[in-house]
Short mmCIF file of C-alpha atoms in Angstrom, two decimals:
data_model
loop_
_atom_site.label_atom_id
_atom_site.label_comp_id
_atom_site.label_asym_id
_atom_site.label_seq_id
_atom_site.Cartn_x
_atom_site.Cartn_y
_atom_site.Cartn_z
CA MET E 94 29.75 117.78 71.21
CA THR E 95 31.71 118.81 68.12
CA GLU E 96 34.72 120.68 69.51
CA VAL E 97 38.15 119.09 69.21
CA ARG E 98 41.17 120.86 70.70
CA VAL E 99 44.15 120.22 68.46
CA GLY E 100 46.99 122.33 69.81
CA LEU E 101 48.32 125.11 72.01
CA ILE E 102 50.73 127.93 71.15
CA GLU E 103 52.36 129.65 74.13
CA PHE E 104 53.94 133.06 73.63
CA GLY E 105 57.14 133.97 75.42
CA LYS E 106 58.65 130.50 74.99
CA ALA E 107 59.98 130.92 71.45
CA LEU E 108 63.62 131.71 70.78
CA ASN E 109 62.55 135.03 69.19
CA ASP E 110 59.68 137.12 70.54
CA SER E 111 58.68 138.43 67.10
CA VAL E 112 59.62 138.83 63.46
CA SER E 113 58.94 141.68 61.07
CA LEU E 114 57.03 141.16 57.81
CA PRO E 115 57.24 143.92 55.19
CA GLY E 116 54.02 145.89 55.10
CA LEU E 117 52.54 143.94 58.01
CA GLY E 118 54.79 144.83 60.92
CA GLU E 119 55.70 142.64 63.86
CA LEU E 120 54.26 139.14 64.24
CA PRO E 121 54.41 137.64 67.76
CA GLY E 122 56.33 134.39 68.18
CA GLY E 123 55.23 131.38 70.20
CA GLN E 124 56.04 127.73 70.74
CA VAL E 125 53.69 124.83 70.03
CA SER E 126 53.52 123.27 73.51
CA LEU E 127 50.70 120.80 72.85
CA GLY E 128 49.46 118.98 69.75
CA ARG E 129 50.00 120.70 66.41
CA ALA E 130 49.41 124.14 64.91
CA VAL E 131 47.71 124.09 61.51
CA ARG E 132 47.43 127.27 59.46
CA GLY E 133 43.83 128.49 59.25
CA ALA E 134 42.75 126.76 62.50
CA ARG E 135 40.29 128.45 64.83
CA ALA E 136 41.72 129.77 68.07
CA ARG E 137 40.94 131.32 71.43
CA LEU E 138 43.20 133.87 73.08
CA LYS E 139 43.97 132.88 76.68
CA ARG E 140 45.62 135.18 79.21
CA ALA E 141 46.26 133.67 82.65
CA ASP E 142 42.90 132.08 83.58
CA ARG E 143 40.80 134.25 81.23
CA ILE E 144 39.61 133.60 77.67
CA LEU E 145 39.79 137.07 76.10
CA ALA E 146 38.63 136.29 72.55
CA ASP E 147 37.19 133.43 70.52
CA ASN E 148 36.69 132.64 66.84
CA LEU E 149 40.16 133.87 65.91
CA ARG E 150 42.01 132.24 63.01
CA LEU E 151 45.67 131.41 62.35
CA GLY E 152 45.45 133.55 59.26
CA ILE E 153 49.20 133.74 58.64
CA MET E 154 51.86 131.43 60.08
CA VAL E 155 55.56 131.67 59.31
CA ARG E 156 58.84 130.41 60.74
CA LYS E 157 62.42 131.57 60.54
CA LYS E 158 64.66 129.83 58.04
CA PHE E 159 67.57 127.89 59.47
CA PHE E 160 70.70 130.01 59.93
CA SER E 161 68.92 133.02 58.43
CA SER E 162 66.94 136.06 59.48
CA GLU E 163 64.42 135.48 56.67
CA VAL E 164 61.05 133.84 57.20
CA GLU E 165 59.07 131.30 55.20
CA PRO E 166 55.40 130.27 55.26
CA VAL E 167 54.45 127.10 57.11
CA THR E 168 51.16 125.19 56.96
CA ASP E 169 51.72 122.82 59.88
CA ALA E 170 53.97 123.04 62.94
CA GLY E 171 54.53 120.20 65.39
CA PHE E 172 55.34 119.89 69.09
CA LEU E 173 57.96 122.37 70.42
CA LYS E 174 58.27 124.21 67.08
CA ASP E 175 58.50 128.02 67.01
CA VAL E 176 56.02 129.90 64.82
CA PHE E 177 55.01 133.53 64.20
CA VAL E 178 51.33 134.22 63.60
CA ALA E 179 48.82 136.89 62.57
CA ILE E 180 45.34 136.58 64.10
CA GLY E 181 43.91 140.09 63.81
CA ARG E 182 45.04 141.34 67.24
CA ARG E 183 48.00 143.47 68.27
CA ASP E 184 47.90 142.82 72.01
CA VAL E 185 49.35 139.29 72.05
CA GLY E 186 52.35 139.15 74.36
CA SER E 187 54.52 136.98 76.58
CA GLY E 188 52.47 134.71 78.82
CA ASP E 189 49.49 134.59 76.44
CA ALA E 190 48.41 131.41 74.66
CA LEU E 191 46.33 130.41 71.66
CA GLU E 192 44.08 127.40 72.21
CA LEU E 193 43.59 125.84 68.77
CA TYR E 194 40.46 123.86 67.97
CA THR E 195 38.07 122.68 65.27
CA ASP E 196 34.29 122.76 65.38
CA ASP E 197 32.36 122.05 62.22
CA ALA E 198 28.92 122.48 63.80
CA VAL E 199 29.10 125.52 66.08
CA GLY E 200 30.26 128.82 64.62
CA PRO E 201 30.38 132.47 65.68
CA ASP E 202 27.33 134.74 65.94
CA LEU E 203 26.86 136.50 62.58
CA SER E 204 23.53 138.15 63.39
CA ARG E 205 24.77 141.77 63.77
CA GLN E 206 26.15 143.18 60.52
CA GLU E 207 28.41 146.20 60.97
CA GLY E 208 29.71 146.83 57.49
CA LEU E 209 29.58 145.75 53.85
CA ALA E 210 32.35 146.06 51.28
CA GLN E 211 32.57 145.09 47.62
CA VAL E 212 35.66 143.25 46.39
CA VAL E 213 37.23 145.20 43.54
CA ALA E 214 40.41 143.21 42.87
CA PRO E 215 41.72 140.12 44.72
CA ALA E 216 45.42 139.21 44.86
CA TYR E 217 47.56 136.45 46.35
CA ASP E 218 51.00 136.31 47.90
CA GLN E 219 52.85 133.12 48.91
CA LEU E 220 53.97 134.56 52.23
CA THR E 221 50.85 136.48 53.37
CA GLY E 222 48.06 134.79 51.37
CA PHE E 223 45.00 136.64 50.02
CA HIS E 224 44.59 140.40 50.12
CA VAL E 225 41.73 142.17 48.37
CA GLN E 226 41.06 145.73 47.29
CA VAL E 227 37.60 146.73 48.47
CA LEU E 228 35.15 149.62 48.40
CA VAL E 229 33.17 149.99 51.61
CA ARG E 230 29.51 150.39 50.67
CA GLU E 231 27.85 150.44 54.11
CA GLY E 232 28.88 150.90 57.71
CA VAL E 233 32.52 150.45 58.61
CA LEU E 234 35.23 147.82 58.15
CA ARG E 235 37.59 147.50 61.13
CA PHE E 236 40.93 145.84 61.81
CA GLY E 237 40.32 142.48 63.50
CA ALA E 238 36.65 142.36 62.49
CA LEU E 239 34.87 139.07 61.87
CA THR E 240 33.95 138.82 58.18
CA ALA E 241 32.41 136.35 55.73
CA LEU E 242 32.01 135.86 51.99
CA PRO E 243 28.62 134.86 50.55
CA ARG E 244 30.02 131.93 48.56
CA GLY E 245 30.79 129.88 51.66
CA GLY E 246 33.70 129.04 53.90
CA GLN E 247 34.34 129.74 57.57
CA PRO E 248 34.21 133.31 58.90
CA MET E 249 37.54 135.16 58.70
CA ARG E 250 39.33 137.90 60.62
CA VAL E 251 40.65 141.10 59.07
CA LEU E 252 44.39 140.64 59.60
CA GLY E 253 45.32 144.04 58.22
CA LEU E 254 43.76 147.19 56.73
CA PHE E 255 45.60 149.54 54.40
CA GLY E 256 44.43 152.73 52.82
CA PRO E 257 47.20 153.03 51.55
CA GLY E 258 49.20 152.83 54.82
CA PRO E 259 48.03 150.77 57.82
CA VAL E 260 44.69 152.03 59.20
CA GLU E 261 42.35 150.90 61.99
CA GLU E 262 39.13 151.20 59.98
CA LEU E 263 37.64 152.02 56.59
CA PRO E 264 34.37 154.00 56.66
CA ALA E 265 31.64 153.91 54.00
CA GLY E 266 32.77 155.31 50.63
CA ARG E 267 36.45 154.58 51.31
CA GLN E 268 38.65 152.28 49.26
CA GLY E 269 41.40 150.19 50.77
CA THR E 270 43.08 146.79 50.97
CA VAL E 271 42.01 144.00 53.32
CA LEU E 272 44.48 141.29 54.31
CA LEU E 273 42.75 137.93 54.78
CA GLY E 274 45.81 135.66 54.68
CA PHE E 275 45.20 131.92 54.40
CA GLN E 276 41.73 131.90 55.96
CA CYS E 277 39.83 131.76 52.66
CA ASP E 278 38.22 128.37 52.10
CA VAL E 279 36.80 129.86 48.90
CA PRO E 280 39.12 132.23 46.97
CA PRO E 281 37.64 135.76 46.81
CA MET E 282 36.61 137.08 43.39
CA ALA E 283 35.93 140.53 41.99
CA GLY E 284 32.32 141.49 42.70
CA ASP E 285 32.08 139.44 45.91
CA VAL E 286 30.51 141.10 48.94
CA LEU E 287 32.56 141.01 52.14
CA ARG E 288 30.32 141.40 55.20
CA ALA E 289 31.69 142.51 58.58
CA PHE E 290 29.98 141.67 61.86
CA ASP E 291 29.84 143.36 65.21
CA GLU E 292 30.88 141.54 68.39
CA PRO E 293 29.88 142.83 71.85
CA ALA E 294 32.83 144.31 73.72
CA ARG E 295 33.68 142.20 76.77
CA GLU E 296 36.56 142.20 79.20
CA HIS E 297 36.69 138.40 78.90
CA LEU E 298 34.46 135.56 77.71
CA GLU E 299 35.22 132.87 80.26
CA ARG E 300 37.29 132.21 83.35
CA ARG E 301 39.01 128.83 83.56
CA GLU E 302 39.14 127.71 87.19
CA GLY E 303 40.85 124.33 87.04
CA VAL E 304 41.61 120.99 85.41
CA ALA E 305 41.78 117.54 87.01
CA VAL E 306 42.50 114.09 85.56
CA VAL E 307 40.17 111.18 86.36
CA HIS E 308 41.92 108.16 87.94
CA GLY E 309 39.02 106.12 89.37
CA LEU E 310 35.24 105.91 89.05
CA ASN E 311 32.25 104.83 91.13
CA ASP E 312 28.84 104.73 89.39
CA LEU E 313 26.14 105.57 91.95
CA GLY E 314 23.39 104.08 89.79
CA ASN E 315 21.24 107.22 89.88
CA GLY E 316 22.64 108.88 86.76
CA SER E 317 25.68 110.35 88.48
CA VAL E 318 29.23 109.16 89.19
CA VAL E 319 31.90 109.95 91.74
CA ALA E 320 35.40 110.25 90.29
CA ALA E 321 38.74 110.19 92.07
CA VAL E 322 40.77 112.96 90.41
CA GLU E 323 44.18 114.56 90.56
CA VAL E 324 45.24 118.05 89.52
CA PRO E 325 48.29 117.90 87.17
CA GLU E 326 51.52 119.62 88.09
CA GLY E 327 51.42 123.35 87.47
CA PRO E 328 49.08 126.12 88.60
CA ALA E 329 46.60 125.28 91.34
CA SER E 330 43.04 124.43 90.30
CA LEU E 331 39.82 125.50 91.99
CA PHE E 332 36.83 123.18 92.12
CA THR E 333 33.63 124.41 93.79
CA VAL E 334 30.32 122.64 94.31
CA GLY E 335 27.79 124.09 91.84
CA SER E 336 30.34 125.45 89.35
CA ARG E 337 30.21 124.55 85.64
CA ALA E 338 32.36 121.82 84.14
CA ARG E 339 33.14 120.20 80.81
CA VAL E 340 34.74 116.82 80.10
CA LEU E 341 37.61 116.45 77.63
CA ARG E 342 38.69 113.06 76.28
CA PRO E 343 42.34 113.01 75.11
CA ALA E 344 43.61 110.91 72.20
CA GLY E 345 46.92 110.57 70.39
CA THR E 346 50.48 110.97 71.60
CA THR E 347 52.28 113.93 73.14
CA PHE E 348 53.39 115.00 69.66
CA ASN E 349 49.87 114.91 68.22
CA GLU E 350 47.53 115.08 71.20
CA ARG E 351 43.91 115.99 70.56
CA SER E 352 41.11 116.37 73.10
CA THR E 353 37.43 116.06 72.26
CA VAL E 354 34.88 117.89 74.39
CA VAL E 355 32.46 115.04 75.13
CA ALA E 356 30.25 116.95 77.60
CA ALA E 357 29.75 120.57 78.60
CA ASP E 358 27.55 122.68 80.85
CA LEU E 359 27.71 120.08 83.62
CA ARG E 360 27.60 121.01 87.30
CA ILE E 361 29.90 119.88 90.09
CA LEU E 362 27.45 118.00 92.32
CA SER E 363 29.76 117.14 95.20
CA LEU E 364 33.36 117.30 96.40
CA ALA E 365 35.13 115.34 99.13
CA ARG E 366 38.63 115.24 100.64
CA GLY E 367 39.60 112.23 102.69
CA GLY E 368 36.01 111.02 102.75
CA VAL E 369 34.70 114.32 104.15
CA ALA E 370 32.30 116.41 102.06
CA VAL E 371 33.64 119.91 101.29
CA ARG E 372 32.49 122.92 99.28
CA THR E 373 35.84 123.46 97.49
CA ASN E 374 39.00 121.44 97.02
CA GLY E 375 40.90 124.14 98.93
CA GLY E 376 44.03 123.87 96.78
CA VAL E 377 44.38 120.11 97.42
CA ARG E 378 45.43 118.17 94.31
CA THR E 379 43.70 114.83 95.02
CA PHE E 380 39.99 114.62 95.87
CA THR E 381 36.70 113.19 94.58
CA VAL E 382 34.16 114.89 92.30
CA GLY E 383 30.49 114.08 91.73
CA LEU E 384 29.13 114.63 88.19
CA ALA E 385 25.87 113.76 86.39
CA PHE E 386 27.74 112.16 83.48
CA ARG E 387 27.78 108.36 83.46
CA ASP E 388 30.05 108.12 80.39
CA LEU E 389 32.98 109.55 82.37
CA ARG E 390 36.11 107.45 81.81
CA GLN E 391 39.56 107.02 83.28
CA ASN E 392 42.08 109.61 82.00
CA ASP E 393 39.28 112.04 81.04
CA ARG E 394 39.94 115.64 82.05
CA ILE E 395 37.39 117.66 83.99
CA GLU E 396 37.66 121.39 83.31
CA THR E 397 35.80 123.88 85.50
CA TYR E 398 34.90 127.30 84.12
CA VAL E 399 32.75 130.37 84.72
CA PRO E 400 31.14 132.18 81.73
CA ALA E 401 31.54 135.95 81.86
CA ASP E 402 27.78 136.53 82.02
CA GLU E 403 27.12 134.02 84.82
CA VAL E 404 26.05 135.24 88.24
CA PRO E 405 28.76 134.27 90.76
CA LEU E 406 27.95 131.53 93.23
CA ALA E 407 26.79 132.79 96.60
CA PRO E 408 29.44 132.49 99.31
CA PRO E 409 28.81 129.94 102.04
CA PRO E 410 26.72 131.29 104.92
CA VAL E 411 28.72 132.75 107.77
CA ALA E 412 28.13 130.90 110.99
CA VAL E 413 26.92 133.27 113.72
CA ALA E 414 28.24 132.33 117.14
CA VAL E 415 25.33 131.96 119.59
CA PRO E 416 26.35 132.35 123.26
CA LEU E 417 25.82 129.24 125.35
CA VAL E 418 23.21 129.39 128.10
CA ASP E 419 24.73 129.06 131.58
CA ILE E 420 22.53 126.52 133.36
CA ASN E 421 23.85 127.72 136.77
CA ALA E 422 22.98 131.38 136.19
CA ALA E 423 20.28 131.57 133.48
CA SER E 424 16.83 132.95 134.29
CA GLY E 425 13.62 131.03 133.72
CA PRO E 426 12.92 132.68 130.30
CA GLU E 427 16.48 131.91 129.16
CA LEU E 428 16.13 128.26 130.12
CA ALA E 429 12.75 128.18 128.37
CA ARG E 430 14.61 128.51 125.04
CA LEU E 431 16.09 125.07 125.70
CA LEU E 432 13.56 123.21 127.84
CA SER E 433 9.84 122.62 128.31
CA PRO E 434 7.99 124.56 131.06
CA GLU E 435 7.94 121.50 133.33
CA GLN E 436 11.70 120.95 132.85
CA VAL E 437 12.42 124.63 133.56
CA ALA E 438 10.47 124.50 136.82
CA LYS E 439 12.32 121.37 137.92
CA ALA E 440 15.71 122.83 136.95
CA LEU E 441 15.12 126.02 138.97
CA GLU E 442 13.95 124.02 141.99
CA LEU E 443 16.99 121.69 141.93
CA ARG E 444 19.40 124.58 141.37
CA GLN E 445 17.92 126.46 144.34
CA ARG E 446 18.15 123.35 146.55
CA GLN E 447 21.70 122.18 145.70
CA GLY E 448 23.29 125.41 144.56
CA GLY E 449 24.02 124.39 140.93
CA PHE E 450 25.26 121.60 138.68
CA PRO E 451 28.84 120.45 138.02
CA ASP E 452 28.30 119.94 134.24
CA VAL E 453 25.66 119.77 131.50
CA GLU E 454 25.43 115.96 131.70
CA ALA E 455 24.60 116.01 135.41
CA PHE E 456 22.04 118.75 134.79
CA GLY E 457 20.34 116.69 132.07
CA VAL E 458 20.19 113.56 134.18
CA ALA E 459 18.82 115.50 137.15
CA ILE E 460 15.85 116.93 135.19
CA GLY E 461 15.13 113.66 133.39
CA LEU E 462 16.45 114.27 129.83
CA GLN E 463 17.04 111.35 127.46
CA PRO E 464 20.64 110.67 126.26
CA HIS E 465 20.03 112.13 122.78
CA GLU E 466 18.50 115.24 124.37
CA ILE E 467 21.61 115.66 126.53
CA VAL E 468 23.79 115.42 123.39
CA ARG E 469 21.82 118.25 121.76
CA LEU E 470 21.93 120.30 124.96
CA ARG E 471 25.76 120.19 125.02
CA LYS E 472 25.83 122.37 121.88
CA ARG E 473 23.63 125.07 123.43
CA ALA E 474 24.43 125.16 127.14
CA ARG E 475 27.30 125.20 129.59
CA ALA E 476 27.75 124.88 133.34
CA GLY E 477 29.29 127.96 134.87
CA ARG E 478 31.33 127.88 138.05
CA VAL E 479 29.24 127.10 141.15
CA PRO E 480 30.00 129.45 144.07
CA LEU E 481 30.81 127.62 147.31
CA ARG E 482 28.42 128.17 150.18
CA GLU E 483 29.69 129.50 153.53
CA THR E 484 29.59 126.61 156.08
CA GLY E 485 30.90 128.50 159.11
CA VAL E 486 33.59 125.85 159.63
CA ARG E 487 37.21 126.99 159.68
CA GLN E 488 39.56 124.91 157.59
CA LEU E 489 43.14 124.54 158.79
CA ASP E 490 46.17 123.30 156.94
CA ILE E 491 47.63 120.20 158.56
#
């Protein structure tokens, strides 16, 4: 695996919710609650347990100057620092988070081109980075679109569109300005072609179900391991047999923590609580997990998730209650569901002779069942109340 998670920005925790940049509008403010935030890093937008968007970029990152309302650019922000960012989305709000990561091998899907624009004049600003005047030649160029330059570098997001005021899109034949910020690994030049790519509209990309930390391991010797895990303090985590999982291996300190994804697309093979196999952890924070990953280590984190396009797991079958057969009242055909023809005949004869049986065990012994057969019969039969026969003798209280 090539993904390394390097930081987390949580919105709603900063001292200020937003700041205003001239010509760009409001930038949402968040606090670096894990690792570090590096300008230009790739990011995923997380809302509650859903990943709403991937392949975002920290295109612009600023902070407020001390004892001033002005802002200044920042390239790197450490643990618990407040930052204000532009990522090409306007719906970031309190409670959202940006999961920052690097991945030099796996990139976004650039197979569906939506627009093509020619760079007319590039420019640079110390606060907002690169912005280029373009002429749209084909298709459409949209705010927030994924774009790329032919001379290399990672794909970039359109952080702002102006024509001349802020606009949502530039159609073919239209001139305008595209804000790219500090995403450009290769500075844009006049004559470059900026390609825009279409991304399928989805409500979310992935649902995160839970995280648990590995504390103990038992290698079963068949390619799988059983790990004793604990869910960290915070929101409850859901683990279900059959669900997908990935393994993250943390490194570094709290102020510079990084986690490498060492395995993905695994399946939860088994779960147990208190030595009893279960289908889900049921909200319990300590349990055991079976995984087909022998390189699992202590302090690794197991993260369960559900891709948006995955068919949900089937619910467990509902047990249908089958009525127990009353051995003191059942007919011959009803008893035939439990016993052989010879045993049915003997049971009916004995019941007729003695009027019934006090319990299932006595019934089994009377018709000659083996002990293990009596154990099975207990789950399917019962002994109803035996009516007393009239003896003709008067009973008196003494």
